[in-house]
Short mmCIF file of C-alpha atoms in Angstrom, two decimals:
data_model
loop_
_atom_site.label_atom_id
_atom_site.label_comp_id
_atom_site.label_asym_id
_atom_site.label_seq_id
_atom_site.Cartn_x
_atom_site.Cartn_y
_atom_site.Cartn_z
CA MET T 216 2.77 -6.96 -17.14
CA LEU T 217 4.81 -3.92 -18.08
CA TYR T 218 6.34 -2.05 -15.18
CA ASP T 219 6.90 1.66 -15.18
CA SER T 220 10.42 2.63 -14.34
CA LYS T 221 9.91 4.95 -11.37
CA THR T 222 7.66 3.10 -8.91
CA PRO T 223 8.79 0.07 -6.90
CA ILE T 224 7.72 -3.14 -8.66
CA TYR T 225 6.01 -4.57 -5.56
CA LEU T 226 3.68 -1.54 -5.39
CA GLN T 227 2.76 -1.90 -9.06
CA VAL T 228 1.79 -5.53 -8.48
CA VAL T 229 -0.09 -4.58 -5.28
CA ASN T 230 -2.14 -2.07 -7.27
CA ALA T 231 -2.80 -4.56 -10.09
CA ILE T 232 -4.15 -7.10 -7.59
CA LYS T 233 -6.24 -4.49 -5.74
CA ALA T 234 -7.71 -3.40 -9.08
CA ASP T 235 -8.65 -7.03 -9.81
CA ILE T 236 -10.33 -7.28 -6.40
CA VAL T 237 -12.24 -4.05 -7.06
CA ASN T 238 -13.36 -4.99 -10.58
CA GLY T 239 -14.33 -8.52 -9.55
CA LYS T 240 -11.71 -10.44 -11.55
CA ILE T 241 -10.68 -11.70 -8.14
CA GLN T 242 -13.77 -12.65 -6.14
CA CYS T 243 -14.39 -11.68 -2.54
CA GLY T 244 -12.69 -14.34 -0.35
CA GLU T 245 -11.04 -16.08 -3.32
CA LYS T 246 -7.83 -18.00 -2.70
CA LEU T 247 -4.84 -16.16 -4.18
CA PRO T 248 -1.84 -17.89 -5.83
CA SER T 249 1.11 -18.95 -3.69
CA GLY T 250 4.08 -16.61 -3.49
CA ARG T 251 5.95 -18.64 -6.09
CA GLU T 252 2.96 -18.81 -8.44
CA LEU T 253 2.53 -15.06 -8.12
CA ALA T 254 6.23 -14.55 -8.91
CA ILE T 255 5.88 -16.62 -12.08
CA LYS T 256 2.59 -14.98 -13.09
CA TYR T 257 4.01 -11.46 -12.85
CA THR T 258 7.63 -12.41 -13.73
CA ILE T 259 8.89 -10.95 -10.48
CA ASN T 260 11.46 -11.94 -7.92
CA PRO T 261 10.10 -14.35 -5.25
CA ASN T 262 11.20 -11.90 -2.55
CA THR T 263 9.15 -9.21 -4.28
CA SER T 264 6.06 -11.42 -4.33
CA ALA T 265 6.46 -12.07 -0.59
CA ARG T 266 6.52 -8.31 -0.14
CA VAL T 267 3.41 -7.93 -2.32
CA TYR T 268 1.40 -10.17 0.01
CA GLN T 269 2.83 -8.46 3.07
CA GLU T 270 1.70 -5.09 1.73
CA LEU T 271 -1.74 -6.38 0.64
CA GLU T 272 -2.22 -7.83 4.09
CA ASN T 273 -1.16 -4.56 5.76
CA GLN T 274 -3.70 -2.70 3.69
CA GLY T 275 -6.42 -5.23 4.50
CA ALA T 276 -6.80 -6.43 0.91
CA CYS T 277 -6.02 -10.02 1.79
CA PHE T 278 -5.49 -12.28 4.78
CA THR T 279 -3.64 -15.50 5.54
CA ARG T 280 -5.18 -18.70 6.79
CA ARG T 281 -2.42 -20.55 8.52
CA GLY T 282 -1.27 -23.52 6.47
CA MET T 283 -3.88 -22.78 3.82
CA GLY T 284 -2.59 -19.78 1.95
CA THR T 285 -3.64 -16.24 1.20
CA TYR T 286 -7.20 -15.13 0.44
CA ALA T 287 -8.74 -11.94 -0.89
CA THR T 288 -10.63 -9.90 1.68
CA GLU T 289 -14.21 -10.96 2.44
CA ASP T 290 -15.19 -7.48 3.57
CA PRO T 291 -17.32 -5.61 0.97
CA MET T 292 -16.76 -2.31 2.85
CA MET T 293 -13.03 -2.74 2.37
CA ILE T 294 -13.45 -3.37 -1.36
CA GLU T 295 -15.66 -0.26 -1.63
CA LYS T 296 -12.95 1.73 0.18
CA PHE T 297 -10.28 0.53 -2.30
CA LYS T 298 -12.56 1.40 -5.19
CA LYS T 299 -12.95 4.98 -3.92
CA GLU T 300 -9.24 5.38 -3.21
CA MET T 301 -8.15 4.03 -6.57
CA ALA T 302 -10.75 6.06 -8.45
CA GLU T 303 -9.55 9.15 -6.57
CA THR T 304 -5.94 8.47 -7.64
CA ALA T 305 -6.98 7.95 -11.26
CA LEU T 306 -9.01 11.16 -11.16
CA GLU T 307 -6.12 13.15 -9.74
CA GLU T 308 -3.84 11.92 -12.50
CA PHE T 309 -6.44 12.78 -15.13
CA LEU T 310 -7.00 16.26 -13.70
CA ARG T 311 -3.28 16.93 -13.54
CA SER T 312 -2.81 16.14 -17.24
CA ILE T 313 -5.94 18.01 -18.29
CA LYS T 314 -4.89 21.07 -16.25
CA GLU T 315 -1.52 21.03 -17.95
CA LEU T 316 -3.37 21.52 -21.23
CA GLY T 317 -5.07 24.61 -19.81
CA ILE T 318 -8.55 23.04 -19.80
CA ASN T 319 -10.83 24.02 -16.94
CA LYS T 320 -13.18 21.80 -14.94
CA GLU T 321 -16.40 22.66 -16.87
CA GLU T 322 -14.74 22.08 -20.22
CA ALA T 323 -13.34 18.78 -18.94
CA ILE T 324 -16.80 17.62 -17.77
CA ASP T 325 -18.28 18.46 -21.18
CA MET T 326 -15.50 16.60 -22.90
CA ILE T 327 -16.13 13.49 -20.79
CA LYS T 328 -19.86 13.62 -21.60
CA GLU T 329 -19.21 14.01 -25.31
CA HIS T 330 -16.50 11.36 -25.46
CA GLN T 331 -17.44 8.60 -27.88
CA GLY T 332 -15.12 5.86 -26.65
CA ASP T 333 -16.02 2.76 -24.66
CA TRP T 334 -17.49 3.51 -21.29
CA MET F 272 27.50 -17.22 1.14
CA LEU F 273 29.77 -16.55 -1.77
CA GLU F 274 32.64 -14.12 -1.28
CA SER F 275 34.85 -12.68 -3.95
CA ILE F 276 37.91 -11.32 -2.20
CA GLU F 277 40.18 -8.94 -4.12
CA ILE F 278 40.03 -11.30 -7.03
CA THR F 279 42.13 -10.45 -10.10
CA LYS F 280 42.79 -12.25 -13.35
CA LYS F 281 45.42 -11.04 -15.75
CA PHE F 282 45.87 -12.47 -19.22
CA VAL F 283 48.80 -11.47 -21.40
CA GLY F 284 48.30 -7.79 -22.14
CA LYS F 285 44.89 -7.55 -20.47
CA THR F 286 43.45 -7.49 -16.98
CA ALA F 287 40.13 -9.34 -17.33
CA VAL F 288 39.04 -9.00 -13.70
CA ASP F 289 40.51 -6.27 -11.54
CA ASN F 290 40.38 -6.54 -7.76
CA ILE F 291 36.70 -7.46 -7.36
CA SER F 292 35.46 -7.85 -3.80
CA MET F 293 31.85 -8.61 -2.92
CA LYS F 294 29.67 -10.83 -0.76
CA LEU F 295 26.64 -12.57 -2.24
CA GLU F 296 23.95 -14.21 -0.14
CA SER F 297 21.53 -17.11 -0.57
CA GLY F 298 17.90 -16.32 -1.22
CA HIS F 299 18.67 -13.80 -3.92
CA ILE F 300 18.71 -13.57 -7.69
CA TYR F 301 21.55 -11.38 -8.91
CA ALA F 302 22.06 -9.85 -12.31
CA LEU F 303 25.69 -9.57 -13.39
CA LEU F 304 25.68 -6.69 -15.83
CA GLY F 305 28.23 -5.04 -18.03
CA PRO F 306 29.17 -4.73 -21.69
CA ASN F 307 30.86 -7.62 -23.49
CA GLY F 308 34.47 -7.99 -22.47
CA SER F 309 33.94 -6.37 -19.08
CA GLY F 310 34.97 -9.53 -17.20
CA LYS F 311 31.67 -11.22 -16.30
CA THR F 312 32.53 -14.60 -17.82
CA THR F 313 36.03 -14.63 -16.37
CA TRP F 314 34.64 -13.89 -12.91
CA MET F 315 32.09 -16.72 -13.24
CA LYS F 316 34.74 -19.16 -14.40
CA MET F 317 36.85 -18.32 -11.36
CA VAL F 318 33.86 -19.02 -9.09
CA THR F 319 33.42 -22.44 -10.68
CA GLY F 320 37.16 -23.13 -10.48
CA LEU F 321 37.62 -23.41 -14.25
CA ILE F 322 40.11 -20.52 -14.23
CA LYS F 323 42.64 -19.85 -11.49
CA PRO F 324 42.85 -16.24 -10.32
CA THR F 325 46.12 -14.34 -10.60
CA SER F 326 45.51 -13.06 -7.09
CA GLY F 327 42.73 -12.98 -4.54
CA TYR F 328 40.33 -15.81 -3.88
CA ILE F 329 36.73 -17.01 -3.85
CA MET F 330 35.25 -18.29 -0.61
CA TYR F 331 32.14 -20.41 -0.51
CA ASN F 332 30.48 -20.82 2.90
CA GLY F 333 33.73 -19.84 4.61
CA ALA F 334 36.08 -22.15 2.68
CA PRO F 335 38.10 -21.57 -0.48
CA ILE F 336 36.41 -23.07 -3.52
CA GLY F 337 37.50 -26.57 -4.52
CA ILE F 338 36.02 -29.98 -5.18
CA PRO F 339 33.39 -29.78 -2.37
CA SER F 340 32.12 -26.39 -3.55
CA ARG F 341 31.98 -27.59 -7.14
CA ARG F 342 29.32 -30.10 -6.08
CA GLU F 343 27.10 -27.21 -5.05
CA ILE F 344 27.87 -24.68 -7.75
CA ALA F 345 26.19 -25.16 -11.14
CA TYR F 346 27.59 -23.25 -14.08
CA MET F 347 26.05 -22.71 -17.49
CA ALA F 348 28.59 -21.52 -20.04
CA THR F 349 27.68 -19.28 -22.97
CA GLU F 350 29.02 -21.60 -25.64
CA PRO F 351 27.09 -24.82 -26.38
CA TYR F 352 28.85 -27.85 -24.99
CA PHE F 353 26.94 -30.93 -26.10
CA TYR F 354 28.05 -33.54 -28.60
CA ASP F 355 26.14 -33.46 -31.90
CA TRP F 356 25.01 -37.07 -31.64
CA MET F 357 23.30 -36.47 -28.30
CA THR F 358 19.54 -36.39 -27.96
CA ILE F 359 17.95 -34.26 -25.25
CA ALA F 360 17.48 -37.47 -23.24
CA ASP F 361 21.23 -38.23 -23.61
CA VAL F 362 22.11 -34.78 -22.31
CA GLY F 363 20.14 -35.58 -19.14
CA LYS F 364 21.91 -38.93 -18.68
CA TYR F 365 25.28 -37.28 -19.24
CA TYR F 366 24.54 -34.75 -16.51
CA GLN F 367 23.19 -37.44 -14.20
CA ASP F 368 26.52 -39.28 -14.48
CA PHE F 369 28.46 -36.15 -13.68
CA PHE F 370 26.47 -34.54 -10.90
CA GLU F 371 25.07 -36.22 -7.79
CA ASP F 372 22.55 -33.43 -7.29
CA PHE F 373 21.07 -33.80 -10.78
CA SER F 374 17.35 -34.58 -10.65
CA MET F 375 15.95 -36.39 -13.68
CA GLU F 376 12.45 -35.55 -12.49
CA LYS F 377 13.23 -31.84 -12.33
CA TYR F 378 14.85 -32.09 -15.77
CA HIS F 379 11.71 -33.58 -17.28
CA THR F 380 9.50 -30.99 -15.60
CA LEU F 381 11.67 -28.19 -17.01
CA LEU F 382 11.71 -29.78 -20.48
CA GLY F 383 7.93 -30.08 -20.42
CA ARG F 384 7.55 -26.46 -19.42
CA MET F 385 9.86 -25.38 -22.21
CA GLU F 386 8.24 -27.67 -24.77
CA LEU F 387 11.38 -29.63 -25.54
CA ASP F 388 11.09 -33.22 -26.72
CA THR F 389 13.59 -35.72 -25.27
CA LYS F 390 13.98 -37.47 -28.63
CA MET F 391 15.30 -34.40 -30.43
CA LYS F 392 18.97 -34.33 -31.40
CA THR F 393 20.99 -31.41 -30.10
CA LYS F 394 22.47 -30.73 -33.56
CA ASN F 395 18.97 -30.02 -34.90
CA LEU F 396 17.96 -27.53 -32.23
CA SER F 397 17.31 -23.88 -33.04
CA SER F 398 19.31 -21.37 -31.00
CA GLY F 399 16.27 -20.67 -28.82
CA MET F 400 15.78 -24.37 -28.12
CA MET F 401 19.47 -24.83 -27.39
CA ALA F 402 19.38 -21.92 -24.95
CA LYS F 403 16.39 -23.45 -23.18
CA LEU F 404 18.02 -26.89 -23.05
CA LYS F 405 21.17 -25.45 -21.47
CA VAL F 406 19.11 -23.70 -18.80
CA ALA F 407 16.95 -26.80 -18.17
CA VAL F 408 19.89 -29.16 -17.72
CA THR F 409 21.73 -26.70 -15.47
CA MET F 410 18.70 -25.81 -13.34
CA ALA F 411 17.82 -29.51 -12.97
CA ARG F 412 20.67 -29.76 -10.49
CA ASN F 413 19.75 -29.13 -6.87
CA ALA F 414 22.72 -26.82 -6.55
CA LYS F 415 23.10 -24.00 -4.05
CA VAL F 416 24.62 -21.55 -6.51
CA PHE F 417 23.54 -21.26 -10.13
CA LEU F 418 25.73 -19.24 -12.47
CA LEU F 419 24.02 -18.63 -15.80
CA ASP F 420 26.23 -16.92 -18.33
CA GLU F 421 24.15 -15.02 -20.90
CA PRO F 422 21.08 -17.31 -20.82
CA LEU F 423 19.00 -14.78 -22.80
CA ASN F 424 21.43 -14.24 -25.63
CA GLY F 425 20.12 -14.60 -29.15
CA ILE F 426 16.72 -16.01 -28.28
CA ASP F 427 13.21 -14.73 -28.89
CA LEU F 428 10.89 -13.11 -26.38
CA ILE F 429 8.87 -16.25 -25.65
CA ALA F 430 11.98 -18.33 -24.98
CA ARG F 431 13.30 -15.53 -22.75
CA ASP F 432 10.10 -15.58 -20.72
CA GLU F 433 10.38 -19.35 -20.34
CA VAL F 434 13.98 -19.07 -19.20
CA MET F 435 13.13 -16.36 -16.67
CA GLN F 436 10.18 -18.39 -15.38
CA ALA F 437 12.42 -21.41 -14.87
CA ALA F 438 14.78 -19.18 -12.90
CA ILE F 439 11.98 -17.82 -10.72
CA GLU F 440 10.52 -21.25 -10.16
CA ASN F 441 13.82 -22.67 -8.96
CA ALA F 442 14.89 -19.76 -6.79
CA ALA F 443 14.68 -20.69 -3.10
CA PRO F 444 15.76 -19.21 0.23
CA ASP F 445 18.70 -21.64 0.36
CA ASN F 446 20.06 -21.04 -3.11
CA MET F 447 21.42 -18.17 -5.15
CA LEU F 448 21.17 -17.37 -8.83
CA ILE F 449 23.61 -15.19 -10.70
CA ILE F 450 22.54 -14.32 -14.24
CA SER F 451 24.85 -12.43 -16.55
CA SER F 452 23.42 -10.41 -19.39
CA HIS F 453 23.48 -7.15 -21.21
CA LEU F 454 19.70 -7.22 -21.55
CA VAL F 455 18.99 -5.07 -18.54
CA GLU F 456 15.24 -4.56 -19.02
CA GLU F 457 14.54 -8.29 -19.27
CA LEU F 458 16.13 -8.96 -15.92
CA GLU F 459 14.86 -5.94 -14.07
CA SER F 460 11.70 -7.40 -12.51
CA VAL F 461 13.19 -10.83 -11.86
CA VAL F 462 16.43 -10.10 -10.02
CA ASP F 463 16.53 -8.36 -6.68
CA SER F 464 20.06 -7.01 -7.01
CA ALA F 465 22.34 -6.06 -9.85
CA ILE F 466 26.13 -6.16 -9.92
CA PHE F 467 27.72 -3.76 -12.39
CA ILE F 468 31.08 -4.67 -13.89
CA LYS F 469 32.83 -1.97 -15.83
CA ASP F 470 36.28 -2.30 -17.40
CA ALA F 471 37.04 -5.38 -15.26
CA LYS F 472 36.19 -3.55 -12.03
CA LEU F 473 33.19 -3.64 -9.74
CA ALA F 474 31.16 -0.51 -10.50
CA GLY F 475 28.44 -0.99 -7.87
CA ILE F 476 25.82 -3.36 -6.48
CA TYR F 477 22.26 -2.07 -6.48
CA ASN F 478 19.03 -3.33 -4.98
CA ILE F 479 16.35 -2.82 -7.63
CA GLU F 480 13.48 -1.83 -5.33
CA GLU F 481 15.70 0.53 -3.31
CA LEU F 482 16.78 2.28 -6.51
CA ARG F 483 13.13 2.90 -7.39
CA GLN F 484 12.09 3.80 -3.86
CA ASN F 485 15.02 6.03 -2.94
CA GLU F 486 16.17 7.49 -6.23
CA GLY F 487 13.07 7.03 -8.38
CA VAL F 488 15.08 5.36 -11.12
CA SER F 489 14.92 1.97 -12.76
CA LEU F 490 17.82 -0.41 -13.15
CA ALA F 491 18.00 0.52 -16.84
CA ASP F 492 18.30 4.22 -15.87
CA LYS F 493 21.11 3.39 -13.47
CA TYR F 494 22.84 1.28 -16.12
CA ARG F 495 22.76 4.19 -18.56
CA GLU F 496 24.18 6.46 -15.88
CA VAL F 497 27.04 4.09 -15.02
CA PHE F 498 27.92 2.88 -18.50
CA GLY F 499 27.00 6.05 -20.33
CA HIS F 500 25.52 4.66 -23.53
CA ALA F 501 22.25 3.21 -24.77
CA VAL F 502 21.25 -0.15 -23.39
CA GLY F 503 20.54 -3.25 -25.46
CA GLY F 504 22.58 -2.26 -28.49
CA GLU F 505 23.72 -5.82 -28.93
CA ASN F 506 21.43 -8.58 -30.17
#
């Protein structure tokens, strides 16, 4: 994974994992890799991967079963909430760049409808 | 804990390390960064006891470094140091004879991960394979401090990834890794702190996540700011 240079690395990994939970690459209630495995998978410091799980747990994206490891949330409402939040963030970023080009909302909507790319 | 206390090394006509003081803790992976000739290797060699400082000293867990500390400090030099006739298996045996904490099992696991065959002769290895072998044999020790001098030098991207993965896999709360390099970007996600050495002096120690969180800059940005030229010009 390529990391952008401004945001803390742990947050970038947190968002990548949340996206996988939202898009179903990680199933509801699926066991997640150990801290060390996660560090190797994302080429990050083991302390960073510990922080990733801490943050995911704080946000309710995963939970720990004592002695068993970390699991993705089993709560579909939570996953729906992440989906909305992450879509909102993506939309804000899109609108910011489109606004910078001096394109208004109606024009932007038309452009999305006419766009030929993969959807 | 490893402490460098006002350590200085002068060679004829050149101060290689100039009054460097710092404390390094277990449970961390440090990058030791600076251009060639800035003093990284000399500092590492003083930590291992291969070079005596002109003044100042290195303390390991509260005692000056010596024979006991050498048992717990593993050092990988830049230059290759195996005999031509050795096979990869021989290199393992050689290390096993030298170091009590060498684990043959760990060695074989690392070799497997790096796709190195024990029957290969060291003289026939490509530079990438040689780099991986050096890391494997060093990291196969159950040392408390690992000093890797330029482990990423002159090797391709895949070999670099394998080396970094070996480092991550062997990092533990009770050990410390110090990796010197001038390839800042490669180390950025793997280390948690970076030590900058400029013109033989300590030019700062930075926590990577704090830099991003507090200043909104990457390690590479900070490196450019401190050293004032483009990064990764070598290799």
